[in-house]
Coordinates of C-alpha atoms in Angstrom, one line a residue:
X145 CA 0.1 0.2 0.2
X146 CA 1.7 3.0 -1.3
X147 CA -1.5 5.6 -1.7
X148 CA -4.3 6.7 0.1
X149 CA -7.7 7.8 -1.2
X150 CA -9.9 10.6 -1.2
X151 CA -11.0 9.5 2.2
X152 CA -7.4 9.1 3.4
X153 CA -7.6 5.8 3.6
X154 CA -4.7 2.6 2.1
X155 CA -5.7 1.8 -1.5
X156 CA -3.6 -0.7 -3.9
X157 CA -3.9 -0.7 -7.7
X158 CA -3.4 2.1 -10.0
X159 CA -3.7 5.4 -9.8
X160 CA -7.1 7.7 -10.0
X161 CA -4.8 9.6 -13.1
X162 CA -3.7 6.2 -14.7
X163 CA -6.8 4.5 -14.5
X164 CA -8.4 7.3 -15.8
X165 CA -6.1 7.0 -18.6
X166 CA -6.3 3.7 -19.9
X167 CA -10.6 3.7 -19.6
X168 CA -9.6 6.6 -23.0
X169 CA -8.0 3.8 -25.4
X170 CA -7.0 6.8 -27.7
X171 CA -5.0 9.2 -24.7
X172 CA -3.8 5.5 -23.7
X173 CA -2.5 4.7 -27.0
X174 CA -1.0 8.3 -27.2
X175 CA 0.7 7.9 -24.3
X176 CA 2.2 5.1 -25.4
X177 CA 3.1 6.2 -28.8
X178 CA 5.1 9.2 -27.4
X179 CA 6.8 6.8 -25.5
X180 CA 8.7 4.4 -28.4
X181 CA 6.2 1.8 -27.8
X182 CA 4.3 -0.3 -31.2
X183 CA 0.6 -0.2 -30.8
X184 CA -1.9 -0.6 -33.9
X185 CA -2.2 1.9 -36.8
X186 CA -5.5 3.6 -35.7
X187 CA -8.1 6.4 -36.1
X188 CA -11.1 7.5 -34.5
X189 CA -12.7 7.9 -37.8
X190 CA -13.1 5.4 -40.7
X191 CA -9.1 6.1 -42.7
X192 CA -8.2 4.3 -45.8
X193 CA -4.8 4.0 -45.3
X194 CA -5.7 0.8 -42.6
X195 CA -5.3 -2.6 -43.7
X196 CA -8.0 -4.9 -43.2
X197 CA -8.7 -6.9 -40.7
X198 CA -9.6 -4.4 -38.5
X199 CA -11.5 -4.1 -34.6
X200 CA -13.7 -1.6 -34.0
X201 CA -14.2 -0.8 -30.5
X202 CA -16.1 1.4 -27.7
X203 CA -12.9 4.3 -27.5
X204 CA -13.4 4.8 -23.4
X205 CA -14.7 1.1 -22.3
X206 CA -13.5 -1.1 -19.9
X207 CA -13.9 -5.1 -18.9
X208 CA -14.8 -5.1 -23.1
X209 CA -17.8 -3.7 -23.2
X210 CA -19.3 -3.1 -26.3
X211 CA -16.4 -6.2 -27.2
X212 CA -18.5 -8.7 -29.1
X213 CA -18.0 -11.3 -32.0
X214 CA -18.2 -8.2 -34.7
X215 CA -16.4 -6.4 -33.4
X216 CA -14.0 -7.8 -35.8
X217 CA -14.6 -6.2 -39.3
X218 CA -12.8 -7.1 -42.8
X219 CA -14.6 -4.6 -45.2
X220 CA -15.6 -0.9 -45.0
X221 CA -19.5 -1.2 -44.9
X222 CA -18.8 -3.7 -41.5
X223 CA -17.1 -1.2 -40.5
X224 CA -19.1 1.6 -41.1
X225 CA -21.9 -0.5 -39.7
X226 CA -20.2 -1.5 -36.1
X227 CA -19.6 1.7 -35.9
X228 CA -22.9 3.0 -35.4
X229 CA -23.5 -0.2 -33.7
X230 CA -21.8 1.4 -30.8
X231 CA -22.9 4.6 -31.2
X232 CA -20.7 6.8 -29.0
X233 CA -17.4 7.1 -29.9
X234 CA -15.3 4.7 -31.0
X235 CA -11.3 3.6 -32.2
X236 CA -10.5 1.7 -35.2
X237 CA -7.6 0.2 -35.2
X238 CA -5.8 -2.6 -37.6
X239 CA -6.4 -5.8 -35.7
X240 CA -3.2 -7.9 -35.0
X241 CA -3.3 -11.5 -34.1
X242 CA -1.8 -13.7 -32.6
X243 CA -0.8 -14.1 -29.2
X244 CA -2.5 -12.4 -26.1
X245 CA -0.8 -11.9 -23.0
X246 CA -0.8 -10.1 -19.8
X247 CA 1.5 -8.9 -17.7
X248 CA 1.7 -7.6 -14.1
X249 CA 3.7 -4.8 -12.3
X250 CA 4.1 -4.4 -8.8
X251 CA 5.6 -1.3 -8.3
X252 CA 8.6 -2.1 -9.9
X253 CA 8.1 -6.6 -10.4
X254 CA 6.8 -8.3 -13.1
X255 CA 5.1 -10.1 -12.1
X256 CA 3.8 -13.7 -14.4
X257 CA 3.3 -13.4 -17.9
X258 CA 0.0 -14.9 -17.7
X259 CA -2.2 -16.1 -21.8
X260 CA -5.3 -16.4 -23.7
X261 CA -5.2 -19.7 -24.9
X262 CA -8.2 -19.2 -27.7
X263 CA -7.1 -22.8 -28.9
X264 CA -11.1 -23.6 -28.0
X265 CA -13.1 -21.1 -29.2
X266 CA -15.0 -22.2 -31.9
X267 CA -14.1 -21.1 -35.6
X268 CA -16.3 -18.3 -36.2
X269 CA -14.9 -15.7 -33.2
X270 CA -12.3 -14.2 -34.0
X271 CA -9.6 -15.0 -31.2
X272 CA -10.2 -11.7 -29.6
X273 CA -11.6 -11.5 -25.3
X274 CA -15.1 -9.8 -26.1
X275 CA -17.2 -9.3 -23.0
X276 CA -19.4 -11.9 -23.3
X277 CA -15.3 -14.4 -22.7
X278 CA -15.3 -12.3 -19.7
X279 CA -17.9 -12.4 -18.1
X280 CA -20.4 -14.8 -19.5
X281 CA -19.5 -18.5 -18.4
X282 CA -23.0 -20.1 -20.5
X283 CA -21.5 -18.9 -24.0
X284 CA -18.9 -20.4 -26.5
X285 CA -16.3 -17.0 -25.9
X286 CA -16.2 -17.8 -22.2
X287 CA -15.8 -21.9 -22.4
X288 CA -13.4 -21.4 -25.1
X289 CA -10.6 -18.9 -24.1
X290 CA -8.4 -19.8 -21.3
X291 CA -6.0 -18.0 -19.1
X292 CA -2.8 -19.7 -18.4
X293 CA -0.4 -18.8 -16.2
X294 CA 2.6 -18.7 -15.8
X295 CA 3.0 -18.4 -19.9
X296 CA 4.9 -20.8 -22.2
X297 CA 7.5 -17.9 -23.5
X298 CA 10.9 -18.1 -24.5
X299 CA 13.2 -16.6 -22.5
X300 CA 13.6 -13.4 -25.1
X301 CA 10.0 -13.2 -25.3
X302 CA 9.5 -12.9 -22.4
X303 CA 12.2 -10.2 -21.8
X304 CA 10.8 -8.4 -24.2
X305 CA 7.6 -8.2 -22.7
X306 CA 9.1 -7.3 -19.4
X307 CA 10.8 -4.4 -20.8
X308 CA 7.6 -3.1 -22.8
X309 CA 5.6 -4.3 -19.7
X310 CA 7.6 -2.1 -17.3
X311 CA 8.1 0.7 -20.4
X312 CA 4.4 1.3 -20.5

């Protein structure tokens, strides 16, 4: 415990400014970019220079709210339809498939690396963690995603994940 909230109670976790930043995906991406960290190419409106597939998600949500099977789009008409469905500020970025890791930090110490195993997801589901995948135990997405901790990574990849997590 190294923080105290406004009521004088000790707390753990991120500070209020850090949480506020993390809840705005555009500002988070700008901050990471200024720190020299790579993020997928993005825009806040449709832009012809992005390459498909894209992921369209709410700009200011947490816990995968607004993210579902339809979030990954493969054409401009799909992207426009998704933006209309969200009916709020959205962020559009190039979708980068691959492994998904979580790296927790306590102070300056990187804890074990966790990975989401998508191998049990139905073929029709994009390899992303959706709202259902996090919060609806009866859904195919929830049953099809499994956290693995510690993740099986090479020493070189482990060092890179540690370095990037601390830099972030």
